[in-house]
Coordinates of C-alpha atoms and ligand atoms in Angstrom, one line a residue:
M1329 CA 119.4 12.8 73.9
K1330 CA 116.7 13.8 76.4
A1331 CA 115.2 10.8 78.2
I1332 CA 112.4 13.0 79.5
K1333 CA 111.4 16.4 78.5
A1334 CA 108.3 18.0 80.1
T1335 CA 107.2 21.5 79.0
G1336 CA 104.7 23.7 80.7
L1337 CA 103.0 21.0 82.7
E1338 CA 99.9 22.0 84.6
Y1339 CA 97.8 19.7 86.6
I1340 CA 94.6 20.2 88.7
Y1341 CA 93.1 17.5 90.9
P1342 CA 89.4 16.9 90.6
D1343 CA 88.9 18.8 93.9
G1344 CA 90.4 21.9 92.4
T1345 CA 93.9 21.7 93.9
E1346 CA 96.4 23.1 91.4
A1347 CA 99.3 20.7 92.0
L1348 CA 101.5 21.7 89.1
S1349 CA 101.5 25.2 87.7
G1350 CA 103.8 25.2 84.6
V1351 CA 106.7 22.8 85.2
D1352 CA 109.5 22.5 82.8
F1353 CA 111.7 19.4 83.4
E1354 CA 114.5 17.6 81.5
A1355 CA 116.5 14.5 82.1
N1356 CA 119.4 13.6 79.9
A1357 CA 119.8 9.9 79.0
G1358 CA 122.0 8.3 81.7
E1359 CA 121.6 11.1 84.2
R1360 CA 121.1 10.9 88.0
I1361 CA 118.5 13.5 89.0
A1362 CA 117.1 14.3 92.5
V1363 CA 113.9 16.2 92.8
L1364 CA 113.8 18.0 96.1
G1365 CA 110.9 19.9 97.6
P1366 CA 108.8 20.1 100.8
N1367 CA 105.7 18.0 101.2
G1368 CA 102.9 19.0 98.8
S1369 CA 105.3 20.7 96.4
G1370 CA 104.2 18.5 93.5
K1371 CA 106.9 15.8 93.3
T1372 CA 104.6 12.8 93.2
T1373 CA 102.2 14.5 90.8
L1374 CA 105.1 15.3 88.5
F1375 CA 106.4 11.8 88.6
Y1376 CA 103.0 10.3 87.7
H1377 CA 103.2 12.3 84.5
F1378 CA 106.5 10.7 83.4
N1379 CA 104.9 7.4 82.4
G1380 CA 101.5 8.6 81.5
L1381 CA 99.8 7.5 84.7
I1382 CA 98.1 10.9 84.7
R1383 CA 97.8 13.4 81.8
P1384 CA 98.5 17.1 82.2
A1385 CA 95.8 19.7 81.9
R1386 CA 98.3 21.7 79.8
G1387 CA 101.8 21.1 78.5
E1388 CA 103.4 18.0 77.2
I1389 CA 105.9 15.3 78.0
Q1390 CA 108.3 13.7 75.6
V1391 CA 110.1 10.4 76.3
F1392 CA 113.1 10.0 74.1
G1393 CA 111.7 12.5 71.7
E1394 CA 108.3 10.9 71.5
K1395 CA 105.3 12.7 72.9
I1396 CA 103.2 10.8 75.4
Q1397 CA 99.8 10.1 73.9
K1398 CA 97.0 7.5 74.5
E1399 CA 98.2 5.6 71.4
N1400 CA 101.8 5.0 72.5
M1401 CA 101.2 4.4 76.2
D1402 CA 102.4 0.8 76.1
R1403 CA 105.7 1.7 74.6
I1404 CA 106.2 4.6 77.1
R1405 CA 105.6 2.3 80.0
E1406 CA 108.2 -0.1 78.6
R1407 CA 110.7 2.7 78.6
V1408 CA 109.8 4.5 81.9
G1409 CA 109.4 2.5 85.0
L1410 CA 107.8 4.1 88.1
V1411 CA 108.4 3.0 91.7
F1412 CA 105.7 4.3 94.0
Q1413 CA 106.6 5.8 97.4
N1414 CA 104.4 3.3 99.2
P1415 CA 105.2 -0.2 98.1
D1416 CA 101.8 -1.4 99.2
T1417 CA 100.3 0.5 96.2
Q1418 CA 102.5 -1.6 93.9
L1419 CA 102.7 -5.1 95.4
F1420 CA 99.6 -7.2 95.2
A1421 CA 100.5 -10.8 94.0
P1422 CA 100.4 -13.7 96.4
T1423 CA 104.2 -14.2 96.2
V1424 CA 107.2 -12.0 95.6
F1425 CA 108.1 -14.1 92.6
E1426 CA 104.7 -13.6 90.9
D1427 CA 104.8 -9.9 91.8
I1428 CA 108.1 -9.4 90.0
A1429 CA 106.9 -11.6 87.1
F1430 CA 103.8 -9.5 86.6
G1431 CA 105.5 -6.7 84.7
P1432 CA 107.5 -8.8 82.3
K1433 CA 104.5 -11.0 81.7
N1434 CA 102.5 -8.0 80.8
L1435 CA 105.1 -7.0 78.2
G1436 CA 104.0 -10.2 76.4
L1437 CA 107.4 -12.0 77.0
D1438 CA 107.7 -15.8 76.7
P1439 CA 107.2 -17.6 80.1
E1440 CA 110.9 -18.7 79.9
V1441 CA 112.2 -15.2 79.4
V1442 CA 109.9 -14.0 82.2
R1443 CA 111.4 -16.7 84.6
D1444 CA 114.9 -15.7 83.6
R1445 CA 114.3 -12.1 84.2
V1446 CA 112.8 -12.7 87.6
S1447 CA 115.6 -15.0 88.7
Q1448 CA 118.1 -12.4 87.5
V1449 CA 116.6 -9.5 89.5
L1450 CA 116.1 -11.8 92.5
R1451 CA 119.8 -12.4 92.4
R1452 CA 120.7 -8.8 91.7
F1453 CA 118.7 -7.5 94.6
D1454 CA 119.8 -10.3 96.8
I1455 CA 116.2 -11.3 97.6
E1456 CA 116.2 -14.9 96.3
N1457 CA 115.2 -16.0 99.9
L1458 CA 112.0 -13.9 99.6
A1459 CA 110.8 -15.3 96.3
R1460 CA 108.1 -17.6 97.9
K1461 CA 107.0 -15.2 100.5
S1462 CA 103.9 -13.0 100.5
P1463 CA 104.8 -9.4 99.9
A1464 CA 102.3 -8.5 102.7
N1465 CA 104.5 -10.2 105.3
L1466 CA 107.7 -8.3 104.4
S1467 CA 109.3 -5.4 106.3
L1468 CA 109.1 -2.0 104.7
G1469 CA 112.7 -2.2 103.5
Q1470 CA 112.1 -5.6 101.9
K1471 CA 108.9 -4.3 100.3
K1472 CA 110.7 -1.3 98.8
R1473 CA 113.4 -3.6 97.4
V1474 CA 110.8 -5.9 95.8
A1475 CA 109.0 -2.9 94.4
I1476 CA 112.2 -1.7 92.7
A1477 CA 113.0 -5.2 91.6
G1478 CA 109.6 -5.5 89.9
V1479 CA 110.3 -2.3 87.9
V1480 CA 113.9 -3.3 87.0
A1481 CA 112.6 -6.7 85.7
M1482 CA 110.8 -4.8 82.9
E1483 CA 114.2 -3.4 81.9
P1484 CA 113.1 0.2 81.4
D1485 CA 115.6 2.9 80.2
V1486 CA 114.4 5.4 82.8
I1487 CA 113.7 4.5 86.4
V1488 CA 111.6 7.0 88.4
L1489 CA 111.5 6.5 92.2
D1490 CA 109.2 8.4 94.5
E1491 CA 111.0 8.8 97.8
P1492 CA 112.9 5.6 97.7
A1493 CA 114.8 6.4 100.9
S1494 CA 111.8 7.4 103.1
G1495 CA 111.2 5.1 106.0
L1496 CA 114.4 3.1 105.5
D1497 CA 117.2 2.7 108.1
A1498 CA 120.8 3.8 107.3
S1499 CA 121.8 0.4 105.8
G1500 CA 118.5 0.3 103.8
I1501 CA 119.2 3.7 102.3
T1502 CA 122.9 2.9 101.5
G1503 CA 121.8 -0.4 99.9
T1504 CA 119.2 1.2 97.8
M1505 CA 121.4 4.0 96.6
E1506 CA 124.1 1.5 95.7
M1507 CA 121.6 -0.5 93.6
L1508 CA 120.6 2.7 91.9
D1509 CA 124.2 3.6 91.2
E1510 CA 124.8 0.2 89.7
L1511 CA 121.8 0.6 87.4
N1512 CA 122.9 4.1 86.5
N1513 CA 126.4 2.7 85.6
E1514 CA 124.7 0.3 83.3
G1515 CA 123.2 3.3 81.5
K1516 CA 119.8 3.8 83.1
T1517 CA 118.5 7.2 83.7
I1518 CA 117.5 7.6 87.4
I1519 CA 115.1 10.2 88.7
L1520 CA 114.2 10.2 92.3
S1521 CA 112.5 12.4 94.8
T1522 CA 113.5 13.1 98.3
H1523 CA 113.6 15.8 101.0
D1524 CA 116.9 14.6 102.2
T1525 CA 119.3 17.3 101.0
D1526 CA 122.4 15.4 102.2
L1527 CA 121.4 12.5 100.0
A1528 CA 120.7 14.7 97.0
A1529 CA 124.0 16.6 97.5
S1530 CA 126.1 13.5 97.5
W1531 CA 124.3 11.4 94.9
A1532 CA 122.8 13.6 92.2
E1533 CA 124.4 15.0 89.1
R1534 CA 121.6 17.5 88.8
V1535 CA 118.9 18.7 91.3
Y1536 CA 115.5 20.2 90.8
I1537 CA 113.8 22.0 93.6
L1538 CA 110.0 22.1 93.5
N1539 CA 108.0 24.5 95.5
K1540 CA 104.2 25.0 95.3
G1541 CA 103.9 23.3 92.0
R1542 CA 106.7 25.2 90.3
V1543 CA 110.4 24.6 89.6
F1544 CA 112.0 26.9 92.1
R1545 CA 115.5 26.2 90.8
S1546 CA 117.5 23.5 89.1
G1547 CA 121.2 23.0 88.5
A1548 CA 124.3 21.2 89.7
P1549 CA 124.3 20.4 93.4
R1550 CA 127.5 22.5 93.9
H1551 CA 125.7 25.6 92.7
I1552 CA 122.4 24.9 94.3
F1553 CA 123.8 24.2 97.7
A1554 CA 126.2 27.1 97.6
D1555 CA 123.3 29.5 97.7
E1556 CA 122.4 29.9 101.4
N1557 CA 119.2 31.8 100.9
L1558 CA 117.9 29.6 98.1
I1559 CA 117.8 26.5 100.2
A1560 CA 116.0 28.3 103.1
E1561 CA 113.5 29.9 100.8
A1562 CA 112.7 26.6 99.2
G1563 CA 111.7 25.3 102.7
L1564 CA 114.7 22.8 102.8
K1565 CA 117.4 22.0 105.2
H1566 CA 121.0 22.6 104.4
P1567 CA 123.1 19.5 104.0
V1568 CA 125.1 19.0 107.2
I1569 CA 128.4 19.1 105.4
V1570 CA 127.6 22.4 103.8
Q1571 CA 126.4 23.9 107.1
T1572 CA 129.6 22.8 108.8
F1573 CA 131.7 24.1 106.0
R1574 CA 130.0 27.5 106.3
E1575 CA 130.7 27.7 110.0
F1576 CA 134.3 26.8 109.4
R1577 CA 134.7 29.3 106.6
A1578 CA 133.2 32.0 108.8
R1579 CA 135.9 31.3 111.3
G1580 CA 138.7 31.3 108.7
I1581 CA 139.3 27.5 109.0
S1582 CA 137.8 26.3 105.7
K1583 CA 138.2 27.8 102.2
G1584 CA 137.2 27.2 98.6
E1585 CA 134.1 25.8 97.0
V1586 CA 131.1 24.3 98.9
P1587 CA 131.9 20.6 99.7
L1588 CA 129.4 17.9 98.9
S1589 CA 131.1 15.1 100.7
V1590 CA 133.3 14.5 103.8
L1591 CA 136.3 14.0 101.5
D1592 CA 135.7 17.4 99.8
F1593 CA 135.3 18.9 103.2
M1594 CA 138.6 17.6 104.4
E1595 CA 140.2 19.4 101.4
S1596 CA 138.6 22.7 102.4
V1597 CA 140.3 22.7 105.8
D1598 CA 143.4 24.8 105.9
V1599 CA 145.7 22.9 108.2
K1600 CA 148.2 25.7 108.1
V1601 CA 146.0 27.9 110.2
M1602 CA 145.4 25.3 112.9
N1603 CA 147.7 23.7 115.4
I1604 CA 147.7 20.0 114.6
R1605 CA 146.9 17.7 117.4
C1606 CA 148.9 14.5 117.6
A1607 CA 150.2 11.9 120.0
I1608 CA 153.9 11.6 120.9
A1609 CA 155.6 8.4 119.7
G1610 CA 158.3 6.7 121.8
C1611 CA 160.1 9.8 123.3
D1612 CA 159.5 12.9 125.3
I1613 CA 159.1 16.2 123.5
S1614 CA 159.8 19.8 124.8
A1615 CA 158.0 22.9 123.6
G1616 CA 159.7 24.3 120.5
D1617 CA 161.3 21.0 119.4
E1618 CA 161.3 20.4 115.7
V1619 CA 159.4 17.1 115.2
G1620 CA 158.7 14.7 112.4
L1621 CA 155.1 13.6 111.8
E1622 CA 154.0 10.0 111.0
M1623 CA 150.7 8.2 110.5
K1624 CA 150.1 5.0 112.4
D1625 CA 146.8 3.1 113.0
G1626 CA 144.9 6.0 111.6
M1627 CA 146.4 8.6 113.9
L1628 CA 149.1 11.3 113.6
Y1629 CA 152.2 10.9 115.8
A1630 CA 155.0 13.2 116.5
A1631 CA 158.6 11.9 116.9
L1632 CA 162.0 13.6 117.3
D1633 CA 163.5 12.2 114.1
L1634 CA 162.6 14.4 111.2
R1635 CA 160.6 13.0 108.3
S1636 CA 159.0 14.3 105.1
V1637 CA 156.4 16.2 107.1
T1638 CA 157.7 18.3 110.0
G1639 CA 156.5 20.9 112.5
K1640 CA 157.2 22.6 115.8
A1641 CA 155.9 21.3 119.1
V1642 CA 153.6 24.0 120.8
F1643 CA 154.1 22.6 124.3
S1644 CA 156.0 19.8 126.1
G1645 CA 154.7 16.3 126.6
K1646 CA 155.7 12.8 127.5
K1647 CA 155.5 9.6 125.4
G1648 CA 151.9 8.8 124.5
E1649 CA 150.5 12.2 125.5
D1650 CA 148.7 14.5 123.1
I1651 CA 150.5 17.7 122.0
A1652 CA 149.9 20.3 119.3
V1653 CA 152.3 21.0 116.4
K1654 CA 152.4 24.3 114.5
D1655 CA 154.3 25.5 111.4
V1656 CA 153.7 22.3 109.5
A1657 CA 156.0 21.9 106.5
G1658 CA 155.3 19.3 103.9
D1659 CA 152.1 17.9 102.7
L1660 CA 150.1 15.6 105.0
Q1661 CA 148.9 13.7 102.0
Q1662 CA 152.5 12.3 101.8
L1663 CA 151.6 10.3 104.9
A1664 CA 148.6 8.7 103.2
G1665 CA 148.4 5.0 102.4
S1666 CA 147.5 3.5 99.1
I1667 CA 144.4 1.9 97.6
T1668 CA 143.9 -1.2 95.4
I1669 CA 140.7 -1.3 93.4
V1670 CA 139.7 -4.8 92.4
R1671 CA 137.1 -5.1 89.7
V1672 CA 134.6 -7.9 90.1
P1673 CA 132.5 -8.7 87.1
G1674 CA 129.1 -6.9 87.3
I1675 CA 125.8 -8.9 87.4
I1676 CA 125.4 -8.6 83.7
E1677 CA 128.9 -10.0 83.2
G1678 CA 128.2 -13.1 85.2
G1679 CA 128.8 -11.6 88.7
S1680 CA 131.0 -13.3 91.3
R1681 CA 130.4 -16.7 89.8
A1682 CA 132.6 -15.7 86.9
V1683 CA 135.6 -15.2 89.3
E1684 CA 138.4 -17.7 90.1
M1685 CA 138.4 -17.9 93.9
D1686 CA 142.2 -18.7 93.9
R1687 CA 142.9 -15.2 92.6
V1688 CA 140.7 -13.7 95.2
R1689 CA 142.4 -15.7 98.0
D1690 CA 145.8 -14.5 96.6
I1691 CA 144.7 -10.9 96.8
L1692 CA 143.3 -11.3 100.2
G1693 CA 146.3 -13.2 101.4
G1694 CA 148.5 -10.2 100.3
S1695 CA 146.2 -7.8 102.0
K1696 CA 146.8 -8.7 105.7
G1697 CA 146.4 -5.7 107.9
K1698 CA 144.7 -3.7 105.1
K1699 CA 141.2 -2.3 105.3
I1700 CA 138.7 -4.0 103.0
G1701 CA 135.5 -2.7 101.4
A1702 CA 133.0 -4.1 98.8
M1703 CA 130.7 -2.0 96.7
G1704 CA 127.9 -3.3 94.5
T1705 CA 126.1 -6.6 94.6
S1706 CA 128.6 -8.9 92.9
A1707 CA 131.5 -7.7 95.0
K1708 CA 129.4 -8.1 98.2
V1709 CA 128.4 -11.6 97.2
L1710 CA 132.0 -12.4 96.5
M1711 CA 133.1 -11.2 99.9
N1712 CA 130.4 -13.3 101.5
R1713 CA 131.7 -16.3 99.7
T1714 CA 135.2 -15.7 101.1
G1715 CA 133.8 -15.3 104.6
M1716 CA 135.8 -12.1 105.0
K1717 CA 134.2 -9.2 107.0
C1718 CA 134.4 -5.9 105.3
D1719 CA 135.6 -2.8 107.1
F1720 CA 133.4 -0.4 105.2
E1721 CA 129.7 -1.0 104.8
F1722 CA 128.6 2.5 104.0
D1723 CA 129.8 4.9 101.3
V1724 CA 132.5 2.5 100.4
I1725 CA 134.7 4.5 98.0
Q1726 CA 134.6 7.6 100.2
S1727 CA 135.2 5.7 103.4
G1728 CA 138.1 3.9 101.7
M1729 CA 139.7 7.2 100.6
L1730 CA 139.3 8.7 104.0
A1731 CA 141.1 5.7 105.5
V1732 CA 143.9 6.1 103.0
L1733 CA 144.3 9.7 104.0
R1734 CA 144.6 8.5 107.6
G1735 CA 147.5 6.3 106.5
F1736 CA 145.8 2.9 106.0
D1737 CA 146.3 0.7 103.0
V1738 CA 142.9 -0.2 101.5
V1739 CA 141.5 -2.8 99.1
I1740 CA 138.2 -2.2 97.5
F1741 CA 136.3 -4.8 95.6
A1742 CA 133.9 -3.0 93.2
S1743 CA 131.3 -4.5 90.9
G1744 CA 131.4 -3.9 87.1
K1745 CA 131.5 -0.3 86.0
M1746 CA 131.6 0.9 89.7
A1747 CA 135.3 -0.1 89.6
E1748 CA 136.0 2.4 86.8
R1749 CA 134.1 5.1 88.6
A1750 CA 136.1 4.4 91.8
V1751 CA 139.3 4.7 89.8
E1752 CA 138.1 8.1 88.5
K1753 CA 137.4 9.3 92.0
V1754 CA 140.7 8.1 93.4
K1755 CA 142.6 9.8 90.5
E1756 CA 140.6 13.0 91.1
K1757 CA 141.9 13.1 94.7
K1758 CA 145.4 12.2 93.6
I1759 CA 145.5 9.2 95.8
D1760 CA 148.1 6.5 95.1
F1761 CA 146.3 3.4 93.6
S1762 CA 146.6 0.2 91.8
Y1763 CA 144.0 -1.7 89.8
V1764 CA 143.3 -5.4 89.4
S1765 CA 140.5 -6.8 87.2
L1766 CA 139.2 -10.3 88.1
Ligands
ADP2561 N1 94.5 12.8 94.9 C1 94.6 14.1 95.2 N2 93.5 14.9 95.3 C2 93.6 16.2 95.6 N3 94.8 16.8 95.8 C3 95.9 16.1 95.8 C4 95.9 14.7 95.5 N4 97.2 14.3 95.5 C5 97.9 15.3 95.8 N5 97.2 16.5 96.0 C6 97.6 17.8 96.3 O1 98.5 18.2 95.2 C7 99.6 19.0 95.7 C8 100.9 18.2 95.3 O2 101.0 17.0 96.0 P1 102.1 15.9 95.7 O3 102.3 15.8 94.3 O4 101.7 14.7 96.4 O5 103.4 16.6 96.4 P2 104.7 16.0 97.1 O6 104.9 14.6 96.4 O7 105.8 16.9 96.7 O8 104.4 15.9 98.5 C9 99.4 19.0 97.2 O9 98.8 20.2 97.5 C10 98.5 17.9 97.5 O10 97.7 18.2 98.6
MG2562 MG1 105.0 12.8 97.3

């Protein structure tokens, strides 16, 4: 089922600017789509069409198979929610509470239902403390959060966000992307615009590149970003990870497909062609010694007793010094730690309040010395309740897997469906894991 299908869209602003010149666009239900393009390429104009805010000069838009027309505009706006780039365009009520209540009220819902919905999104977005404040007095990050909350409170099937990451700091961006992932896991179609190719590469299932009011190219990130000329011609910057990979590949160090994450990138590196640097454990080593490799505190160490992974010392060194090892035999992944994924009920399943704290304390008690991460709102709230500090704040599942590959044992608390997604990712990378559902 297509959530959105636009065909041959053309749009000319009253001053004669031709902003869209024949755009075809499709979003499948439940998909995560990033629309990339330099300033002025038509991203905002295209998004305004998706909920009928502006009407095309030519072409048409269908929402779940229904053509947008004057007559069905109300129904369309229930199904497609639009978050503006600048939250000041959207926020106007005297308090955050009233602002978020405005949309649901307009849908004609009972006052009680409206109140419930508002409380639910305030909790989901962790902004209960802002409810009585005036939107005008919030920081940009808070305003953007409230603006998204206002749209989510209307429970649309499709959420369209114009540059949700722009102007936010790193933790604001991570928080926003995590919220969007959570909504996507609950079945919402998410379409966002950005000029951040790193963000698009790591997040989107499909990418559209707009240029001068046309679709320059669309496809899976792996294909789009593999094409060196395409990205440059589109006026975009290569994702850092892709650029690094290209430099490595040109020097014979990396191989395979273009990576879209640090984890993928690690896999592309051919350790056989490099000398591996490691520290020497409690002994002295001479050049040419056969050594065994072990992983401790996230670092590789060489020792004289042989282990499952072995190599040959390139030069001599004393205890604690760095040396290089060549001719590595055995798979470094054997030295990896393991990961435990703990599923915390998602917001719509009652969140952290549905959890018995004793079980959490048991898990944490058995996790001494392990690295801990939390992804999604209910998992984060749960960790706050335990008073534990998380080791991973950003990119939790990837950071957790990278830590495992460095020999750490890791516990990740994940909200709702995010837990299942985490399990899939861990399986994909053949990492040793266990799964607990709270
Ligand atoms: N209100 C407007 N009046 C006239 N031209 C506009 C207006 N809004 C946008 N444009 C023009 O339309 C083109 C597409 O703009 P826009 O959709 O905002 O692109 P993007 O969001 O990719 O930066 C640009 O050339 C821009 O200058
Ligand atoms: Mg724009």
